[in-house]
Amino acid sequence: MRIGVLAVQGAFAEHIAAVERSGAEAFEIRQPRDIDGHFDGLILPGGESTVMKKLLHELGLLEPLKKRIESGLPVLGTCAGMILLAKDIDGGEAPCFGTMDITVKRNAYGRQLGSFVCEEIFAGKDIAMRFIRAPYVSEAGERVEVLAVHDGKTVAVRQGNQLAAAFHPELTDDSTVYEMFFGMIAKSLAA
Ligand code: GLN
């Protein structure tokens, strides 16, 4: 299993380490030629979504990656990565990939609660979740499955081969989110 991690900004190194810990292969995506070869999944890390969006445009990565996602490449977006996938951003900011039928609210927890760790149920299992100036999902379309809720707000969702979390699974020891993502990849490879 070979997984490309968008590495233009943000917490990509932590995702690469987490993927490698699980025994899969990870590589950095920094420019269009990095995605010439074969890969089975894509991770969009946390960071600053406005900066990533700008760099994706400038580097010529936005369209080719969007095409891959639209044609079914399994993708995991965390925090800013979730914002990149969202079809709508609360406040009217232009979307990036816009492939997931969700509306997100950025920096949704205010200054006081900007960063925190909590325990919540993700797809039926209690896991630690670390939030850093996180978004939440304020609206989700019919085809979107809600996987986790914190404080009444949706914080993890899945739609087809797209998985998104408002928290940072790469910054905790729990591998539940990755296991779900690898399961989605295995299923897409078998199909
Ligand atoms: N606040 C960031 C944004 O809006 C997301 C924060 C993160 O990825 N940790 O893009």
PDB file of C-alpha atoms and ligand atoms in Angstrom:
ATOM      1  CA  MET A   1       0.000   0.000   0.000  1.00  0.00           C
ATOM      2  CA  ARG A   2       1.546   3.311  -1.108  1.00  0.00           C
ATOM      3  CA  ILE A   3       0.178   6.556   0.292  1.00  0.00           C
ATOM      4  CA  GLY A   4       0.917  10.087  -0.895  1.00  0.00           C
ATOM      5  CA  VAL A   5       0.928  12.794   1.767  1.00  0.00           C
ATOM      6  CA  LEU A   6       0.470  16.397   0.634  1.00  0.00           C
ATOM      7  CA  ALA A   7       3.659  18.048   1.892  1.00  0.00           C
ATOM      8  CA  VAL A   8       3.452  21.704   0.884  1.00  0.00           C
ATOM      9  CA  GLN A   9       2.713  22.954   4.422  1.00  0.00           C
ATOM     10  CA  GLY A  10       1.523  21.727   7.816  1.00  0.00           C
ATOM     11  CA  ALA A  11       1.752  18.471   9.788  1.00  0.00           C
ATOM     12  CA  PHE A  12       2.713  16.121   6.944  1.00  0.00           C
ATOM     13  CA  ALA A  13       5.772  14.602   8.667  1.00  0.00           C
ATOM     14  CA  GLU A  14       3.606  13.279  11.514  1.00  0.00           C
ATOM     15  CA  HIS A  15       1.247  11.591   9.028  1.00  0.00           C
ATOM     16  CA  ILE A  16       4.160  10.026   7.174  1.00  0.00           C
ATOM     17  CA  ALA A  17       5.525   8.639  10.463  1.00  0.00           C
ATOM     18  CA  ALA A  18       2.086   7.267  11.412  1.00  0.00           C
ATOM     19  CA  VAL A  19       1.649   5.579   8.012  1.00  0.00           C
ATOM     20  CA  GLU A  20       5.119   4.056   8.191  1.00  0.00           C
ATOM     21  CA  ARG A  21       4.488   2.811  11.760  1.00  0.00           C
ATOM     22  CA  SER A  22       1.552   0.851  10.379  1.00  0.00           C
ATOM     23  CA  GLY A  23       3.803  -0.820   7.809  1.00  0.00           C
ATOM     24  CA  ALA A  24       2.526   0.993   4.720  1.00  0.00           C
ATOM     25  CA  GLU A  25       4.707   3.119   2.440  1.00  0.00           C
ATOM     26  CA  ALA A  26       4.373   6.917   2.465  1.00  0.00           C
ATOM     27  CA  PHE A  27       5.806   9.563   0.150  1.00  0.00           C
ATOM     28  CA  GLU A  28       5.674  13.362   0.010  1.00  0.00           C
ATOM     29  CA  ILE A  29       3.667  15.203  -2.626  1.00  0.00           C
ATOM     30  CA  ARG A  30       5.283  18.577  -3.307  1.00  0.00           C
ATOM     31  CA  GLN A  31       4.975  19.008  -7.067  1.00  0.00           C
ATOM     32  CA  PRO A  32       3.042  17.492 -10.001  1.00  0.00           C
ATOM     33  CA  ARG A  33       5.780  14.995 -10.940  1.00  0.00           C
ATOM     34  CA  ASP A  34       5.479  13.434  -7.472  1.00  0.00           C
ATOM     35  CA  ILE A  35       2.097  12.008  -8.462  1.00  0.00           C
ATOM     36  CA  ASP A  36       3.236  10.527 -11.764  1.00  0.00           C
ATOM     37  CA  GLY A  37       3.805   7.138 -10.168  1.00  0.00           C
ATOM     38  CA  HIS A  38       1.222   4.761  -8.773  1.00  0.00           C
ATOM     39  CA  PHE A  39      -0.298   5.358  -5.322  1.00  0.00           C
ATOM     40  CA  ASP A  40      -3.295   3.939  -3.494  1.00  0.00           C
ATOM     41  CA  GLY A  41      -4.354   6.708  -1.130  1.00  0.00           C
ATOM     42  CA  LEU A  42      -3.905  10.397  -0.364  1.00  0.00           C
ATOM     43  CA  ILE A  43      -3.582  12.225   2.964  1.00  0.00           C
ATOM     44  CA  LEU A  44      -4.280  15.960   3.296  1.00  0.00           C
ATOM     45  CA  PRO A  45      -2.754  17.052   6.620  1.00  0.00           C
ATOM     46  CA  GLY A  46      -3.569  19.753   9.128  1.00  0.00           C
ATOM     47  CA  GLY A  47      -1.962  23.148   8.795  1.00  0.00           C
ATOM     48  CA  GLU A  48      -3.297  26.374   7.405  1.00  0.00           C
ATOM     49  CA  SER A  49      -5.920  25.680   4.757  1.00  0.00           C
ATOM     50  CA  THR A  50      -5.649  29.111   3.093  1.00  0.00           C
ATOM     51  CA  VAL A  51      -1.887  28.650   2.624  1.00  0.00           C
ATOM     52  CA  MET A  52      -2.279  25.091   1.344  1.00  0.00           C
ATOM     53  CA  LYS A  53      -5.003  26.155  -1.075  1.00  0.00           C
ATOM     54  CA  LYS A  54      -2.800  28.939  -2.468  1.00  0.00           C
ATOM     55  CA  LEU A  55       0.193  26.603  -2.836  1.00  0.00           C
ATOM     56  CA  LEU A  56      -1.914  23.862  -4.467  1.00  0.00           C
ATOM     57  CA  HIS A  57      -2.962  26.429  -7.089  1.00  0.00           C
ATOM     58  CA  GLU A  58       0.510  27.851  -7.625  1.00  0.00           C
ATOM     59  CA  LEU A  59       2.229  24.469  -7.826  1.00  0.00           C
ATOM     60  CA  GLY A  60      -0.282  23.072 -10.327  1.00  0.00           C
ATOM     61  CA  LEU A  61      -1.366  20.322  -7.926  1.00  0.00           C
ATOM     62  CA  LEU A  62      -4.975  21.311  -7.396  1.00  0.00           C
ATOM     63  CA  GLU A  63      -6.506  20.030 -10.646  1.00  0.00           C
ATOM     64  CA  PRO A  64      -4.616  16.719 -10.908  1.00  0.00           C
ATOM     65  CA  LEU A  65      -5.323  15.837  -7.270  1.00  0.00           C
ATOM     66  CA  LYS A  66      -8.963  16.878  -7.579  1.00  0.00           C
ATOM     67  CA  LYS A  67      -9.327  14.594 -10.619  1.00  0.00           C
ATOM     68  CA  ARG A  68      -7.851  11.676  -8.659  1.00  0.00           C
ATOM     69  CA  ILE A  69     -10.210  12.255  -5.726  1.00  0.00           C
ATOM     70  CA  GLU A  70     -13.198  12.554  -8.060  1.00  0.00           C
ATOM     71  CA  SER A  71     -12.265   9.313  -9.763  1.00  0.00           C
ATOM     72  CA  GLY A  72     -12.309   7.489  -6.413  1.00  0.00           C
ATOM     73  CA  LEU A  73      -8.795   7.652  -4.961  1.00  0.00           C
ATOM     74  CA  PRO A  74      -9.270   7.123  -1.194  1.00  0.00           C
ATOM     75  CA  VAL A  75      -8.445  10.328   0.680  1.00  0.00           C
ATOM     76  CA  LEU A  76      -8.054  11.212   4.357  1.00  0.00           C
ATOM     77  CA  GLY A  77      -8.269  14.904   5.274  1.00  0.00           C
ATOM     78  CA  THR A  78      -7.485  16.021   8.810  1.00  0.00           C
ATOM     79  CA  CYS A  79      -8.275  19.449  10.220  1.00  0.00           C
ATOM     80  CA  ALA A  80      -7.150  21.868   7.460  1.00  0.00           C
ATOM     81  CA  GLY A  81      -7.293  18.804   5.165  1.00  0.00           C
ATOM     82  CA  MET A  82     -10.994  18.494   5.945  1.00  0.00           C
ATOM     83  CA  ILE A  83     -11.447  22.155   4.971  1.00  0.00           C
ATOM     84  CA  LEU A  84      -9.701  21.453   1.621  1.00  0.00           C
ATOM     85  CA  LEU A  85     -12.239  18.710   0.853  1.00  0.00           C
ATOM     86  CA  ALA A  86     -15.339  20.688   1.861  1.00  0.00           C
ATOM     87  CA  LYS A  87     -17.757  21.859  -0.803  1.00  0.00           C
ATOM     88  CA  ASP A  88     -18.617  24.935   1.255  1.00  0.00           C
ATOM     89  CA  ILE A  89     -16.794  27.024   3.820  1.00  0.00           C
ATOM     90  CA  ASP A  90     -18.899  28.967   6.282  1.00  0.00           C
ATOM     91  CA  GLY A  91     -18.467  32.686   5.591  1.00  0.00           C
ATOM     92  CA  GLY A  92     -18.314  32.338   1.821  1.00  0.00           C
ATOM     93  CA  GLU A  93     -14.600  31.629   1.291  1.00  0.00           C
ATOM     94  CA  ALA A  94     -13.983  29.764  -1.998  1.00  0.00           C
ATOM     95  CA  PRO A  95     -13.627  25.976  -1.615  1.00  0.00           C
ATOM     96  CA  CYS A  96     -10.431  24.121  -2.573  1.00  0.00           C
ATOM     97  CA  PHE A  97     -11.159  20.594  -3.875  1.00  0.00           C
ATOM     98  CA  GLY A  98     -14.836  20.885  -2.940  1.00  0.00           C
ATOM     99  CA  THR A  99     -15.340  17.146  -3.423  1.00  0.00           C
ATOM    100  CA  MET A 100     -17.125  16.424  -0.136  1.00  0.00           C
ATOM    101  CA  ASP A 101     -20.715  17.406   0.442  1.00  0.00           C
ATOM    102  CA  ILE A 102     -20.081  19.230   3.723  1.00  0.00           C
ATOM    103  CA  THR A 103     -20.015  22.816   4.966  1.00  0.00           C
ATOM    104  CA  VAL A 104     -17.246  23.525   7.484  1.00  0.00           C
ATOM    105  CA  LYS A 105     -16.805  26.313   9.949  1.00  0.00           C
ATOM    106  CA  ARG A 106     -13.137  27.248  10.357  1.00  0.00           C
ATOM    107  CA  ASN A 107     -11.509  28.057  13.716  1.00  0.00           C
ATOM    108  CA  ALA A 108     -14.839  27.073  15.174  1.00  0.00           C
ATOM    109  CA  TYR A 109     -13.972  26.771  18.847  1.00  0.00           C
ATOM    110  CA  GLY A 110     -12.884  30.351  19.580  1.00  0.00           C
ATOM    111  CA  ARG A 111      -9.630  31.467  21.173  1.00  0.00           C
ATOM    112  CA  GLN A 112     -10.091  30.009  24.649  1.00  0.00           C
ATOM    113  CA  LEU A 113     -10.883  26.554  23.334  1.00  0.00           C
ATOM    114  CA  GLY A 114      -8.558  26.798  20.348  1.00  0.00           C
ATOM    115  CA  SER A 115      -6.677  23.627  21.265  1.00  0.00           C
ATOM    116  CA  PHE A 116      -7.830  20.747  23.429  1.00  0.00           C
ATOM    117  CA  VAL A 117      -7.837  16.992  23.819  1.00  0.00           C
ATOM    118  CA  CYS A 118     -10.985  15.009  24.534  1.00  0.00           C
ATOM    119  CA  GLU A 119     -12.332  11.470  24.363  1.00  0.00           C
ATOM    120  CA  GLU A 120     -15.208  10.796  22.022  1.00  0.00           C
ATOM    121  CA  ILE A 121     -16.730   7.918  20.156  1.00  0.00           C
ATOM    122  CA  PHE A 122     -15.435   7.495  16.615  1.00  0.00           C
ATOM    123  CA  ALA A 123     -17.351   4.903  14.588  1.00  0.00           C
ATOM    124  CA  GLY A 124     -18.401   3.124  17.783  1.00  0.00           C
ATOM    125  CA  LYS A 125     -15.041   3.217  19.564  1.00  0.00           C
ATOM    126  CA  ASP A 126     -13.863   5.582  22.303  1.00  0.00           C
ATOM    127  CA  ILE A 127     -10.696   7.386  21.142  1.00  0.00           C
ATOM    128  CA  ALA A 128      -8.608  10.406  22.144  1.00  0.00           C
ATOM    129  CA  MET A 129      -9.037  13.374  19.825  1.00  0.00           C
ATOM    130  CA  ARG A 130      -6.675  16.313  19.644  1.00  0.00           C
ATOM    131  CA  PHE A 131      -8.081  19.540  18.235  1.00  0.00           C
ATOM    132  CA  ILE A 132      -5.913  22.500  17.174  1.00  0.00           C
ATOM    133  CA  ARG A 133      -7.778  25.622  15.998  1.00  0.00           C
ATOM    134  CA  ALA A 134     -10.100  23.104  14.455  1.00  0.00           C
ATOM    135  CA  PRO A 135     -13.100  23.371  12.181  1.00  0.00           C
ATOM    136  CA  TYR A 136     -16.347  21.450  12.604  1.00  0.00           C
ATOM    137  CA  VAL A 137     -18.903  20.306  10.074  1.00  0.00           C
ATOM    138  CA  SER A 138     -21.891  22.648  10.221  1.00  0.00           C
ATOM    139  CA  GLU A 139     -23.870  20.914   7.464  1.00  0.00           C
ATOM    140  CA  ALA A 140     -23.592  17.521   5.807  1.00  0.00           C
ATOM    141  CA  GLY A 141     -25.343  16.187   2.709  1.00  0.00           C
ATOM    142  CA  GLU A 142     -27.429  13.036   2.528  1.00  0.00           C
ATOM    143  CA  ARG A 143     -24.594  10.843   1.289  1.00  0.00           C
ATOM    144  CA  VAL A 144     -22.344  11.853   4.184  1.00  0.00           C
ATOM    145  CA  GLU A 145     -21.994   9.459   7.104  1.00  0.00           C
ATOM    146  CA  VAL A 146     -21.339  11.101  10.493  1.00  0.00           C
ATOM    147  CA  LEU A 147     -18.614   9.181  12.346  1.00  0.00           C
ATOM    148  CA  ALA A 148     -18.014  11.383  15.400  1.00  0.00           C
ATOM    149  CA  VAL A 149     -19.637  14.219  17.300  1.00  0.00           C
ATOM    150  CA  HIS A 150     -18.105  16.452  19.969  1.00  0.00           C
ATOM    151  CA  ASP A 151     -20.142  18.916  21.986  1.00  0.00           C
ATOM    152  CA  GLY A 152     -23.055  18.498  19.602  1.00  0.00           C
ATOM    153  CA  LYS A 153     -20.914  19.271  16.537  1.00  0.00           C
ATOM    154  CA  THR A 154     -19.942  16.823  13.818  1.00  0.00           C
ATOM    155  CA  VAL A 155     -16.169  16.300  13.812  1.00  0.00           C
ATOM    156  CA  ALA A 156     -15.615  13.245  11.571  1.00  0.00           C
ATOM    157  CA  VAL A 157     -17.370  12.205   8.367  1.00  0.00           C
ATOM    158  CA  ARG A 158     -17.140   9.792   5.468  1.00  0.00           C
ATOM    159  CA  GLN A 159     -18.530  10.012   1.963  1.00  0.00           C
ATOM    160  CA  GLY A 160     -17.613   7.189  -0.383  1.00  0.00           C
ATOM    161  CA  ASN A 161     -13.818   7.025  -0.474  1.00  0.00           C
ATOM    162  CA  GLN A 162     -13.392  10.339   1.349  1.00  0.00           C
ATOM    163  CA  LEU A 163     -12.737  10.364   5.091  1.00  0.00           C
ATOM    164  CA  ALA A 164     -12.356  13.608   7.045  1.00  0.00           C
ATOM    165  CA  ALA A 165     -11.691  14.470  10.686  1.00  0.00           C
ATOM    166  CA  ALA A 166     -11.542  17.862  12.397  1.00  0.00           C
ATOM    167  CA  PHE A 167      -8.979  16.479  14.876  1.00  0.00           C
ATOM    168  CA  HIS A 168      -5.416  15.183  14.450  1.00  0.00           C
ATOM    169  CA  PRO A 169      -5.113  11.365  14.468  1.00  0.00           C
ATOM    170  CA  GLU A 170      -1.408  11.744  13.580  1.00  0.00           C
ATOM    171  CA  LEU A 171      -0.782  13.384  16.979  1.00  0.00           C
ATOM    172  CA  THR A 172      -2.188  10.645  19.213  1.00  0.00           C
ATOM    173  CA  ASP A 173      -1.235   6.985  19.672  1.00  0.00           C
ATOM    174  CA  ASP A 174      -4.620   5.720  18.569  1.00  0.00           C
ATOM    175  CA  SER A 175      -4.625   4.219  15.078  1.00  0.00           C
ATOM    176  CA  THR A 176      -8.411   3.793  14.686  1.00  0.00           C
ATOM    177  CA  VAL A 177      -8.795   6.507  12.030  1.00  0.00           C
ATOM    178  CA  TYR A 178      -5.872   5.143   9.980  1.00  0.00           C
ATOM    179  CA  GLU A 179      -7.250   1.613  10.269  1.00  0.00           C
ATOM    180  CA  MET A 180     -10.536   2.806   8.804  1.00  0.00           C
ATOM    181  CA  PHE A 181      -8.661   4.625   6.012  1.00  0.00           C
ATOM    182  CA  PHE A 182      -6.494   1.580   5.216  1.00  0.00           C
ATOM    183  CA  GLY A 183      -9.670  -0.518   5.180  1.00  0.00           C
ATOM    184  CA  MET A 184     -11.174   1.862   2.608  1.00  0.00           C
ATOM    185  CA  ILE A 185      -8.003   1.564   0.502  1.00  0.00           C
ATOM    186  CA  ALA A 186      -7.981  -2.248   0.731  1.00  0.00           C
ATOM    187  CA  LYS A 187     -11.612  -2.310  -0.359  1.00  0.00           C
ATOM    188  CA  SER A 188     -10.950   0.009  -3.303  1.00  0.00           C
ATOM    189  CA  LEU A 189      -7.981  -2.146  -4.370  1.00  0.00           C
ATOM    190  CA  ALA A 190     -10.120  -5.286  -4.219  1.00  0.00           C
ATOM    191  CA  ALA A 191     -12.925  -3.699  -6.266  1.00  0.00           C
TER     192      ALA A 191
HETATM  193  N1  GLN B   1      -7.191  26.774  11.555  1.00  0.00           N
HETATM  194  C1  GLN B   1      -6.694  26.056  10.423  1.00  0.00           C
HETATM  195  C2  GLN B   1      -7.434  26.456   9.149  1.00  0.00           C
HETATM  196  O1  GLN B   1      -8.470  27.046   9.225  1.00  0.00           O
HETATM  197  C3  GLN B   1      -6.792  24.561  10.626  1.00  0.00           C
HETATM  198  C4  GLN B   1      -5.974  24.165  11.820  1.00  0.00           C
HETATM  199  C5  GLN B   1      -5.302  22.826  11.711  1.00  0.00           C
HETATM  200  O2  GLN B   1      -5.223  22.206  10.655  1.00  0.00           O
HETATM  201  N2  GLN B   1      -4.747  22.391  12.811  1.00  0.00           N
HETATM  202  O3  GLN B   1      -6.975  26.176   8.096  1.00  0.00           O
END
